[in-house]
Tab-separated table of C-alpha atoms in Angstrom:
chain	number	residue	atom	x	y	z
O	1	UNK	CA	-37.242	5.179	7.547
O	2	UNK	CA	-37.244	2.759	4.451
O	3	UNK	CA	-40.487	1.200	3.856
O	4	UNK	CA	-40.488	-2.520	2.975
O	5	UNK	CA	-42.637	-3.497	0.053
O	6	UNK	CA	-45.797	-4.381	2.124
O	7	UNK	CA	-46.385	-0.617	3.123
O	8	UNK	CA	-44.330	-1.217	6.791
O	9	UNK	CA	-41.556	1.032	7.574
O	10	UNK	CA	-38.011	-0.046	9.028
O	11	UNK	CA	-35.227	1.685	10.767
O	12	UNK	CA	-31.794	2.880	7.767
O	13	UNK	CA	-29.082	0.751	9.492
O	14	UNK	CA	-25.772	1.786	11.366
O	15	UNK	CA	-23.157	2.979	10.049
O	16	UNK	CA	-20.218	1.469	11.416
O	17	UNK	CA	-17.778	3.145	13.369
O	18	UNK	CA	-14.312	2.389	14.263
O	19	UNK	CA	-14.765	1.983	17.525
O	20	UNK	CA	-16.969	-1.329	17.084
O	21	UNK	CA	-13.403	-3.604	16.005
O	22	UNK	CA	-16.261	-6.642	15.193
O	23	UNK	CA	-18.384	-4.533	12.581
O	24	UNK	CA	-15.765	-5.678	9.732
O	25	UNK	CA	-16.778	-3.755	5.797
O	26	UNK	CA	-15.451	-5.081	2.068
O	27	UNK	CA	-13.103	-1.774	0.953
O	28	UNK	CA	-14.900	-1.552	-2.378
O	29	UNK	CA	-17.739	-2.138	-0.311
O	30	UNK	CA	-17.798	0.434	2.016
O	31	UNK	CA	-20.557	3.691	1.254
O	32	UNK	CA	-18.736	6.231	2.992
O	33	UNK	CA	-15.255	6.694	3.964
O	34	UNK	CA	-13.851	9.707	6.717
O	35	UNK	CA	-11.325	9.786	3.482
O	36	UNK	CA	-14.798	11.838	2.264
O	37	UNK	CA	-14.436	15.133	4.194
O	38	UNK	CA	-11.306	17.278	3.892
O	39	UNK	CA	-10.265	19.233	5.745
O	40	UNK	CA	-13.185	21.916	6.690
O	41	UNK	CA	-14.678	18.650	8.160
O	42	UNK	CA	-17.348	18.988	4.281
O	43	UNK	CA	-18.107	15.961	3.418
O	44	UNK	CA	-18.144	15.398	-1.170
O	45	UNK	CA	-19.687	12.879	-2.599
O	46	UNK	CA	-18.686	9.250	-3.063
O	47	UNK	CA	-16.215	9.014	-5.689
O	48	UNK	CA	-17.253	5.890	-8.175
O	49	UNK	CA	-15.745	2.204	-8.750
O	50	UNK	CA	-12.625	1.675	-7.278
O	51	UNK	CA	-11.240	6.072	-5.826
O	52	UNK	CA	-11.114	7.491	-3.224
O	53	UNK	CA	-10.417	11.186	-2.364
O	54	UNK	CA	-7.437	12.493	-0.289
O	55	UNK	CA	-7.880	13.653	2.554
O	56	UNK	CA	-5.291	16.642	2.312
O	57	UNK	CA	-5.178	17.438	-1.436
O	58	UNK	CA	-8.346	17.193	-2.376
O	59	UNK	CA	-7.816	14.942	-5.073
O	60	UNK	CA	-9.119	11.625	-6.256
O	61	UNK	CA	-7.088	8.705	-6.791
O	62	UNK	CA	-7.062	4.955	-7.580
O	63	UNK	CA	-7.271	2.600	-4.038
O	64	UNK	CA	-3.679	1.573	-5.038
O	65	UNK	CA	-2.330	5.302	-5.153
O	66	UNK	CA	-3.244	5.812	-1.647
O	67	UNK	CA	-3.075	4.674	1.933
O	68	UNK	CA	-5.624	3.786	4.578
O	69	UNK	CA	-6.129	4.476	7.704
O	70	UNK	CA	-9.043	3.907	10.830
O	71	UNK	CA	-9.367	4.194	13.767
O	72	UNK	CA	-8.637	1.309	17.064
O	73	UNK	CA	-10.800	1.024	19.909
O	74	UNK	CA	-9.476	4.294	21.964
O	75	UNK	CA	-9.144	6.287	18.561
O	76	UNK	CA	-5.280	5.893	18.040
O	77	UNK	CA	-4.395	6.277	14.793
O	78	UNK	CA	-3.969	2.896	12.373
O	79	UNK	CA	-2.708	2.474	9.099
O	80	UNK	CA	-4.891	-0.038	6.750
O	81	UNK	CA	-2.056	-0.868	4.473
O	82	UNK	CA	-4.395	-4.282	3.217
O	83	UNK	CA	-7.106	-2.527	3.073
O	84	UNK	CA	-8.907	-4.445	5.216
O	85	UNK	CA	-9.312	-3.506	8.585
O	86	UNK	CA	-13.319	-2.239	9.878
O	87	UNK	CA	-13.961	0.437	10.329
O	88	UNK	CA	-14.041	4.109	8.165
O	89	UNK	CA	-11.165	4.598	6.297
O	90	UNK	CA	-9.567	8.075	5.905
O	91	UNK	CA	-7.766	7.978	3.191
O	92	UNK	CA	-4.379	10.097	1.988
O	93	UNK	CA	-2.201	9.781	-1.212
O	94	UNK	CA	0.712	7.825	-0.495
O	95	UNK	CA	3.056	10.654	-0.264
O	96	UNK	CA	5.823	11.865	1.906
O	97	UNK	CA	5.133	15.751	2.092
O	98	UNK	CA	1.054	15.250	2.085
O	99	UNK	CA	1.799	12.580	4.766
O	100	UNK	CA	3.389	15.558	6.487
O	101	UNK	CA	0.677	17.822	5.978
O	102	UNK	CA	-2.157	16.153	7.227
O	103	UNK	CA	0.310	15.421	10.084
O	104	UNK	CA	0.852	18.843	10.575
O	105	UNK	CA	-3.101	20.046	9.850
O	106	UNK	CA	-4.963	18.526	12.280
O	107	UNK	CA	-6.373	17.144	9.099
O	108	UNK	CA	-7.200	13.435	10.977
O	109	UNK	CA	-8.866	15.439	13.950
O	110	UNK	CA	-10.870	16.920	11.355
O	111	UNK	CA	-12.237	13.934	8.764
O	112	UNK	CA	-12.289	11.744	12.288
O	113	UNK	CA	-14.632	15.029	13.522
O	114	UNK	CA	-12.718	14.184	17.094
O	115	UNK	CA	-9.620	13.670	18.786
O	116	UNK	CA	-7.297	10.737	16.889
O	117	UNK	CA	-3.889	9.263	18.849
O	118	UNK	CA	-1.214	10.066	16.649
O	119	UNK	CA	1.537	7.154	17.438
O	120	UNK	CA	5.226	9.671	16.726
O	121	UNK	CA	5.944	6.962	14.937
O	122	UNK	CA	4.250	6.213	12.118
O	123	UNK	CA	6.093	7.369	9.032
O	124	UNK	CA	8.645	4.103	10.896
O	125	UNK	CA	5.596	2.199	10.769
O	126	UNK	CA	4.325	3.135	6.631
O	127	UNK	CA	7.625	2.113	5.698
O	128	UNK	CA	7.662	-1.203	7.788
O	129	UNK	CA	4.584	-2.059	7.324
O	130	UNK	CA	5.520	-2.320	3.209
O	131	UNK	CA	8.562	-3.526	3.404
O	132	UNK	CA	6.394	-6.415	5.113
O	133	UNK	CA	4.141	-6.369	2.248
O	134	UNK	CA	6.533	-6.489	-0.294
O	135	UNK	CA	8.977	-9.382	1.768
O	136	UNK	CA	5.096	-11.317	1.739
O	137	UNK	CA	4.762	-11.270	-1.757
O	138	UNK	CA	8.316	-12.359	-2.903
O	139	UNK	CA	7.628	-14.675	-0.599
O	140	UNK	CA	4.877	-16.293	-2.489
O	141	UNK	CA	6.013	-15.593	-6.034
O	142	UNK	CA	9.074	-17.620	-4.201
O	143	UNK	CA	6.813	-21.005	-3.168
O	144	UNK	CA	4.001	-20.673	-6.400
O	145	UNK	CA	8.155	-21.703	-8.363
O	146	UNK	CA	6.993	-17.787	-9.991
O	147	UNK	CA	10.534	-16.387	-8.193
O	148	UNK	CA	14.017	-17.193	-8.842
O	149	UNK	CA	16.991	-15.572	-6.817
O	150	UNK	CA	20.988	-15.542	-7.970
O	151	UNK	CA	22.678	-13.629	-11.314
O	152	UNK	CA	22.668	-17.093	-12.748
O	153	UNK	CA	19.033	-18.347	-12.136
O	154	UNK	CA	18.068	-14.488	-13.048
O	155	UNK	CA	20.151	-13.944	-16.629
O	156	UNK	CA	18.346	-17.041	-17.815
O	157	UNK	CA	15.263	-16.038	-16.563
O	158	UNK	CA	15.496	-12.736	-18.478
O	159	UNK	CA	17.732	-14.862	-21.692
O	160	UNK	CA	14.434	-17.173	-22.087
O	161	UNK	CA	12.025	-14.385	-21.668
O	162	UNK	CA	9.784	-15.549	-18.606
O	163	UNK	CA	9.975	-12.648	-15.978
O	164	UNK	CA	7.949	-9.756	-15.542
O	165	UNK	CA	10.003	-8.070	-13.153
O	166	UNK	CA	13.817	-7.495	-11.451
O	167	UNK	CA	13.868	-6.958	-7.515
O	168	UNK	CA	17.130	-5.608	-6.730
O	169	UNK	CA	18.339	-5.287	-3.293
O	170	UNK	CA	18.700	-1.217	-3.088
O	171	UNK	CA	21.807	-1.849	-1.348
O	172	UNK	CA	23.810	-4.085	-4.587
O	173	UNK	CA	26.573	-3.286	-7.248
O	174	UNK	CA	25.146	-0.810	-9.632
O	175	UNK	CA	27.476	-1.631	-12.589
O	176	UNK	CA	26.079	-5.818	-12.156
O	177	UNK	CA	22.710	-4.718	-11.617
O	178	UNK	CA	23.073	-3.023	-14.633
O	179	UNK	CA	24.931	-5.752	-16.431
O	180	UNK	CA	22.090	-8.627	-15.760
O	181	UNK	CA	19.415	-6.280	-16.649
O	182	UNK	CA	21.369	-4.535	-19.829
O	183	UNK	CA	18.552	-2.733	-21.841
O	184	UNK	CA	16.030	-5.453	-22.180
O	185	UNK	CA	13.464	-3.410	-21.469
O	186	UNK	CA	12.265	-5.446	-18.127
O	187	UNK	CA	10.729	-4.005	-15.292
O	188	UNK	CA	13.036	-3.461	-11.813
O	189	UNK	CA	12.751	-2.488	-8.532
O	190	UNK	CA	14.873	-2.380	-5.139
O	191	UNK	CA	13.960	-1.092	-2.542
O	192	UNK	CA	14.815	-3.809	0.282
O	193	UNK	CA	17.985	-4.795	1.176
O	194	UNK	CA	20.049	-7.664	0.378
O	195	UNK	CA	19.363	-8.806	3.817
O	196	UNK	CA	15.448	-8.225	3.381
O	197	UNK	CA	15.584	-9.889	0.102
O	198	UNK	CA	17.948	-12.918	1.362
O	199	UNK	CA	15.408	-13.935	4.455
O	200	UNK	CA	12.885	-14.966	1.985
O	201	UNK	CA	14.931	-17.248	0.246
O	202	UNK	CA	16.440	-19.113	3.656
O	203	UNK	CA	19.902	-17.290	2.835
O	204	UNK	CA	21.761	-14.378	4.097
O	205	UNK	CA	21.021	-12.158	1.609
O	206	UNK	CA	19.926	-12.370	-2.068
O	207	UNK	CA	21.315	-9.404	-4.887
O	208	UNK	CA	19.049	-10.810	-8.090
O	209	UNK	CA	15.343	-12.006	-7.870
O	210	UNK	CA	13.508	-12.307	-10.823
O	211	UNK	CA	9.299	-12.365	-11.261
O	212	UNK	CA	6.865	-13.993	-13.156
O	213	UNK	CA	4.977	-11.420	-15.213
O	214	UNK	CA	1.629	-11.370	-13.541
O	215	UNK	CA	0.227	-10.858	-10.645
O	216	UNK	CA	2.253	-10.750	-7.842
O	217	UNK	CA	4.772	-8.667	-10.386
O	218	UNK	CA	1.960	-6.375	-10.102
O	219	UNK	CA	1.573	-6.477	-6.567
O	220	UNK	CA	5.578	-5.534	-6.324
O	221	UNK	CA	5.811	-2.701	-8.486
O	222	UNK	CA	2.709	-1.147	-6.712
O	223	UNK	CA	4.154	-1.356	-3.251
O	224	UNK	CA	7.232	-0.443	-3.974
O	225	UNK	CA	5.460	2.862	-5.632
O	226	UNK	CA	3.791	3.380	-2.636
O	227	UNK	CA	6.743	2.573	-0.401
O	228	UNK	CA	9.103	4.756	-2.710
O	229	UNK	CA	6.692	7.561	-2.096
O	230	UNK	CA	6.306	7.787	1.295
O	231	UNK	CA	9.843	7.200	1.964
O	232	UNK	CA	10.703	9.662	-0.119
O	233	UNK	CA	13.973	8.249	-2.048
O	234	UNK	CA	13.678	6.019	-5.489
O	235	UNK	CA	12.222	2.455	-5.685
O	236	UNK	CA	14.420	1.814	-8.331
O	237	UNK	CA	11.606	1.279	-10.126
O	238	UNK	CA	12.640	1.750	-14.169
O	239	UNK	CA	13.330	-0.436	-17.379
């Protein structure tokens, strides 16, 4: 019981549960996360700031380097890649080996303190979701005039120092990529195919895309890193 200033006691608020989808809680405002319980089910102190504890490795990492999961109404495990779904979260380091350990060792059941319905294609759902977020960010940059595609236009942006990030098709020519980027030191990611990039620009395919410096470019690097780590393949990120 928590007393009011006039001495009248009132009940303490109940914690939101993942089985009540109507109770949305902003990730930054969550005072407790299921991710703070380790594989032994024992809670740990809530990390300060935008840090979360992995339920497998026990490391506290920035949220941007992790994956959040919540329980749906039927206690099915739902990847919350944007970190905005209601419910108490379970956090994993965004790594393929950590995800496999969580599934094989029952980490989600222990963190949720009960049975959890695990999708058989969980890893594929995560990869598909992260790719979708990357496509959305490239599309946002295009609509905001912060992205161009095509070898010549990208080269002009590079020469004018207008490019903060190169997004290259993962199945594009490596020699052409090297010829375009040269030694300019511009960060680069390559996690979408030419067909997937082309769909963003209303074309059959796109191989070279330049993104202006700023928040969108930073988000793309972040999401490409998570996708590469979960899928276990190189993102092509570099300079």
